[in-house]
Tab-separated table of C-alpha atoms in Angstrom:
chain	number	residue	atom	x	y	z
A	168	ASP	CA	0.327	-0.028	-0.231
A	169	GLY	CA	1.087	3.181	-0.629
A	170	GLY	CA	1.780	5.954	1.611
A	171	ILE	CA	4.032	7.942	4.140
A	172	THR	CA	6.419	5.857	6.909
A	173	GLN	CA	7.140	8.349	9.492
A	174	SER	CA	9.815	7.280	12.824
A	175	PRO	CA	10.831	6.277	14.786
A	176	LYS	CA	7.121	7.477	17.101
A	177	TYR	CA	8.703	8.196	20.534
A	178	LEU	CA	11.926	10.560	19.804
A	179	PHE	CA	13.589	11.888	23.231
A	180	ARG	CA	16.570	13.644	22.735
A	181	LYS	CA	18.500	16.050	25.259
A	182	GLU	CA	19.132	19.525	25.533
A	183	GLY	CA	21.598	20.519	23.597
A	184	GLN	CA	21.827	17.432	21.467
A	185	ASN	CA	20.117	17.384	17.230
A	186	VAL	CA	17.926	14.994	16.267
A	187	THR	CA	17.102	13.177	13.129
A	188	LEU	CA	13.229	12.624	12.358
A	189	SER	CA	12.948	10.358	8.663
A	190	CYS	CA	9.778	10.315	6.344
A	191	GLU	CA	8.387	8.337	3.339
A	192	GLN	CA	6.210	8.322	0.945
A	193	ASN	CA	5.905	4.871	-1.808
A	194	LEU	CA	2.821	8.157	-3.513
A	195	ASN	CA	5.817	8.984	-5.663
A	196	HIS	CA	5.058	12.676	-5.194
A	197	ASP	CA	6.541	15.325	-6.132
A	198	ALA	CA	6.185	18.674	-2.927
A	199	MET	CA	6.054	17.333	0.486
A	200	TYR	CA	6.163	19.617	3.901
A	201	TRP	CA	7.142	18.695	7.508
A	202	TYR	CA	4.844	20.537	10.271
A	203	ARG	CA	4.669	21.022	13.958
A	204	GLN	CA	1.477	20.939	16.211
A	205	ASP	CA	1.459	22.017	19.146
A	206	PRO	CA	-1.296	21.778	21.995
A	207	GLY	CA	-4.424	24.293	21.008
A	208	GLN	CA	-2.137	25.389	18.091
A	209	GLY	CA	-3.298	24.427	14.612
A	210	LEU	CA	-0.221	22.689	11.846
A	211	ARG	CA	2.637	24.841	10.991
A	212	LEU	CA	5.492	24.944	8.251
A	213	ILE	CA	8.162	24.332	9.294
A	214	TYR	CA	9.753	23.149	5.259
A	215	TYR	CA	8.571	22.363	2.154
A	216	SER	CA	9.904	20.741	-0.787
A	217	GLN	CA	8.352	20.940	-4.063
A	218	ILE	CA	11.075	18.737	-6.252
A	219	VAL	CA	14.544	16.820	-5.095
A	220	ASN	CA	17.700	19.034	-4.197
A	221	ASP	CA	14.644	22.164	-3.351
A	222	PHE	CA	13.064	22.785	-0.752
A	223	GLN	CA	12.260	27.427	1.293
A	224	LYS	CA	11.013	27.779	4.180
A	225	GLY	CA	8.524	27.433	6.148
A	226	ASP	CA	6.418	30.127	8.518
A	227	ILE	CA	8.748	28.755	11.759
A	228	ALA	CA	11.918	27.627	10.520
A	229	GLU	CA	14.366	28.207	13.013
A	230	GLY	CA	16.056	26.208	14.863
A	231	TYR	CA	15.378	22.751	12.219
A	232	SER	CA	17.505	21.915	9.234
A	233	VAL	CA	16.109	19.544	5.808
A	234	SER	CA	17.103	18.078	2.984
A	235	ARG	CA	15.398	16.139	-0.614
A	236	GLU	CA	18.121	13.655	-1.486
A	237	LYS	CA	15.435	11.555	-3.019
A	238	LYS	CA	12.217	12.399	-4.172
A	239	GLU	CA	10.311	9.727	-1.358
A	240	SER	CA	13.017	10.800	1.570
A	241	PHE	CA	12.031	14.621	3.665
A	242	PRO	CA	14.487	13.557	6.431
A	243	LEU	CA	14.483	16.796	8.866
A	244	THR	CA	17.324	17.880	11.986
A	245	VAL	CA	15.491	18.877	15.100
A	246	THR	CA	18.758	21.518	15.769
A	247	SER	CA	20.273	22.485	19.500
A	248	ALA	CA	19.362	25.749	18.186
A	249	GLN	CA	15.759	25.056	17.832
A	250	LYS	CA	14.868	26.887	21.441
A	251	ASN	CA	11.375	24.326	22.937
A	252	PRO	CA	11.784	21.523	20.207
A	253	THR	CA	8.789	19.325	22.917
A	254	ALA	CA	6.181	18.436	19.819
A	255	PHE	CA	4.342	16.297	17.306
A	256	TYR	CA	5.695	16.807	14.170
A	257	LEU	CA	3.915	15.486	10.833
A	258	CYS	CA	5.291	14.634	7.365
A	259	ALA	CA	3.157	15.316	4.634
A	260	SER	CA	3.558	14.542	0.843
A	261	SER	CA	1.232	15.951	-2.330
A	262	THR	CA	1.527	15.697	-5.850
A	263	ASN	CA	2.154	19.295	-6.631
A	264	ARG	CA	2.441	22.122	-3.769
A	265	GLN	CA	-0.747	23.535	-4.367
A	266	GLY	CA	-1.545	19.832	-2.617
A	267	ILE	CA	-4.857	20.465	-5.570
A	268	TYR	CA	-5.570	16.886	-5.346
A	269	GLY	CA	-5.873	16.739	-0.660
A	270	TYR	CA	-2.189	16.015	1.026
A	271	THR	CA	-1.297	12.648	2.559
A	272	PHE	CA	-0.259	12.890	6.057
A	273	GLY	CA	2.248	10.190	8.151
A	274	SER	CA	1.135	9.166	11.783
A	275	GLY	CA	3.525	11.286	12.977
A	276	THR	CA	6.798	11.277	15.564
A	277	ARG	CA	6.626	12.766	19.610
A	278	LEU	CA	9.171	14.475	19.618
A	279	THR	CA	10.094	15.330	24.586
A	280	VAL	CA	13.511	16.834	25.455
A	281	VAL	CA	14.149	15.531	29.046
B	294	SER	CA	-1.771	38.421	7.708
B	295	GLN	CA	-4.326	35.330	6.566
B	296	LYS	CA	-6.027	34.656	9.547
B	297	ILE	CA	-7.839	31.478	9.772
B	298	GLU	CA	-11.228	30.832	12.782
B	299	GLN	CA	-12.626	27.452	13.555
B	300	ASN	CA	-14.750	29.256	15.928
B	301	SER	CA	-15.544	26.298	18.268
B	302	GLU	CA	-12.281	24.873	19.536
B	303	ALA	CA	-15.307	21.511	20.983
B	304	LEU	CA	-18.927	20.785	19.994
B	305	ASN	CA	-21.217	17.937	22.294
B	306	ILE	CA	-23.841	16.988	19.832
B	307	GLN	CA	-25.981	13.746	20.085
B	308	GLU	CA	-26.241	10.516	17.768
B	309	GLY	CA	-28.628	10.869	15.377
B	310	LYS	CA	-27.815	15.139	14.519
B	311	THR	CA	-26.453	16.479	12.406
B	312	ALA	CA	-22.543	18.279	13.083
B	313	THR	CA	-22.023	21.813	11.732
B	314	LEU	CA	-18.599	23.054	11.980
B	315	THR	CA	-17.626	26.743	11.389
B	316	CYS	CA	-14.630	27.758	8.761
B	317	ASN	CA	-13.764	31.374	8.642
B	318	TYR	CA	-11.120	33.586	6.803
B	319	THR	CA	-9.344	36.810	6.651
B	320	ASN	CA	-7.092	38.925	4.429
B	321	TYR	CA	-7.460	36.489	1.729
B	322	SER	CA	-9.442	34.517	-1.006
B	323	PRO	CA	-8.112	30.985	-1.524
B	324	ALA	CA	-9.308	28.955	-4.781
B	325	TYR	CA	-10.003	25.809	-2.546
B	326	LEU	CA	-11.150	24.587	1.243
B	327	GLN	CA	-10.676	21.771	1.981
B	328	TRP	CA	-11.163	19.296	4.872
B	329	TYR	CA	-9.153	17.562	7.000
B	330	ARG	CA	-10.049	14.576	10.508
B	331	GLN	CA	-8.190	13.445	12.867
B	332	ASP	CA	-7.024	11.746	15.486
B	333	PRO	CA	-5.868	11.730	18.431
B	334	GLY	CA	-1.876	10.966	18.324
B	335	ARG	CA	-2.955	10.819	14.822
B	336	GLY	CA	-2.030	12.984	11.161
B	337	PRO	CA	-4.454	14.594	9.513
B	338	VAL	CA	-7.167	12.775	7.155
B	339	PHE	CA	-8.006	14.263	3.226
B	340	LEU	CA	-12.055	14.160	3.252
B	341	LEU	CA	-12.601	16.827	0.890
B	342	LEU	CA	-11.767	19.745	-1.343
B	343	ILE	CA	-14.125	22.378	-2.767
B	344	ARG	CA	-13.494	25.297	-5.391
B	345	GLU	CA	-14.539	29.003	-5.270
B	346	ASN	CA	-16.452	28.348	-7.951
B	347	GLU	CA	-18.210	25.885	-6.420
B	348	LYS	CA	-21.119	26.433	-3.184
B	349	GLU	CA	-21.904	22.590	-2.121
B	350	LYS	CA	-20.089	19.764	-1.778
B	351	ARG	CA	-21.232	16.202	-0.855
B	352	LYS	CA	-19.398	13.208	-0.230
B	353	GLU	CA	-21.791	10.002	1.968
B	354	ARG	CA	-23.133	11.880	5.154
B	355	LEU	CA	-21.078	14.838	4.757
B	356	LYS	CA	-21.860	18.016	3.590
B	357	VAL	CA	-19.752	21.178	3.047
B	358	THR	CA	-20.469	24.435	1.656
B	359	PHE	CA	-17.624	27.702	0.235
B	360	ASP	CA	-19.206	31.269	0.630
B	361	THR	CA	-16.405	32.911	-0.849
B	362	THR	CA	-18.285	36.451	-0.307
B	363	LEU	CA	-18.488	35.497	3.589
B	364	LYS	CA	-15.487	34.642	3.029
B	365	GLN	CA	-16.326	30.836	5.392
B	366	SER	CA	-17.491	27.777	5.386
B	367	LEU	CA	-19.509	25.629	6.627
B	368	PHE	CA	-19.145	21.464	6.987
B	369	HIS	CA	-22.102	19.242	7.934
B	370	ILE	CA	-21.547	16.111	9.075
B	371	THR	CA	-25.561	14.153	8.876
B	372	ALA	CA	-27.217	11.788	11.578
B	373	SER	CA	-23.709	11.607	13.124
B	374	GLN	CA	-22.289	8.044	14.857
B	375	PRO	CA	-19.852	8.486	17.363
B	376	ALA	CA	-17.477	7.011	15.330
B	377	ASP	CA	-17.424	10.542	13.865
B	378	SER	CA	-15.510	12.051	17.652
B	379	ALA	CA	-12.533	12.835	16.716
B	380	THR	CA	-10.694	16.410	16.248
B	381	TYR	CA	-11.637	18.665	12.477
B	382	LEU	CA	-8.934	20.866	10.446
B	383	CYS	CA	-9.971	23.388	7.787
B	384	ALA	CA	-7.587	24.423	5.343
B	385	PRO	CA	-7.513	27.372	2.509
B	386	GLY	CA	-5.846	27.016	-0.555
B	387	GLY	CA	-3.066	30.268	0.754
B	388	SER	CA	-1.830	32.580	-1.694
B	389	GLN	CA	2.200	31.344	-2.147
B	390	GLY	CA	0.438	27.675	-2.260
B	391	ASN	CA	0.685	26.375	0.355
B	392	LEU	CA	-2.612	24.996	2.186
B	393	ILE	CA	-3.214	26.782	6.309
B	394	PHE	CA	-4.672	24.676	8.720
B	395	GLY	CA	-6.998	25.942	11.514
B	396	LYS	CA	-6.520	25.020	14.868
B	397	GLY	CA	-9.163	22.358	13.981
B	398	THR	CA	-13.199	21.630	16.039
B	399	LYS	CA	-13.104	18.618	18.571
B	400	LEU	CA	-16.255	16.367	17.746
B	401	SER	CA	-17.872	14.187	19.985
B	402	VAL	CA	-20.403	12.364	19.362
B	403	LYS	CA	-22.224	11.301	22.566
B	404	PRO	CA	-24.059	8.276	22.545
């Protein structure tokens, strides 16, 4: 079955550490996205990519980095510069940037700083 | 700046009734609007898309309206069931092409 796989489901990070969240899709979608979700808040866009080797900052990119070396993969690194990284992270993909056929989301990674 | 308001954080209704959720947007004119369902600890799931030139769209027990004059979309679930309990997100297509998501309305359907 086609879909998006995010791993790990739960991740614990110590202060000052970088961590990388994985996102893989086999839907042959061109566009991929990373969102952050906090309690009582909507989904906030961190980064997005429309094609391989190209990506753009979203609304809250500070303290995060991404790469898009393959169409299927869009990993997100949460760096030590991110002041408040504890959140639920969601990866999504769509056939194109406009997402006119809807976004397909992964099941999320819950990151906790310990 | 672009702003989306889903005017109820939570909505409680009785099984069998129609649930109506509201989404209002300001400071832009989306060409389309999408609705998603999100269960606790899971990613959102796409339900319906409605374009600016469509007044209404239906899918089984779901109905969405889009009023570009009022800058509002209504999402209806008829004959609601406890299994419909979830958070529903509104997402107008933003001017930059990406979706912008509202905070959601948590629907609880009581048996």
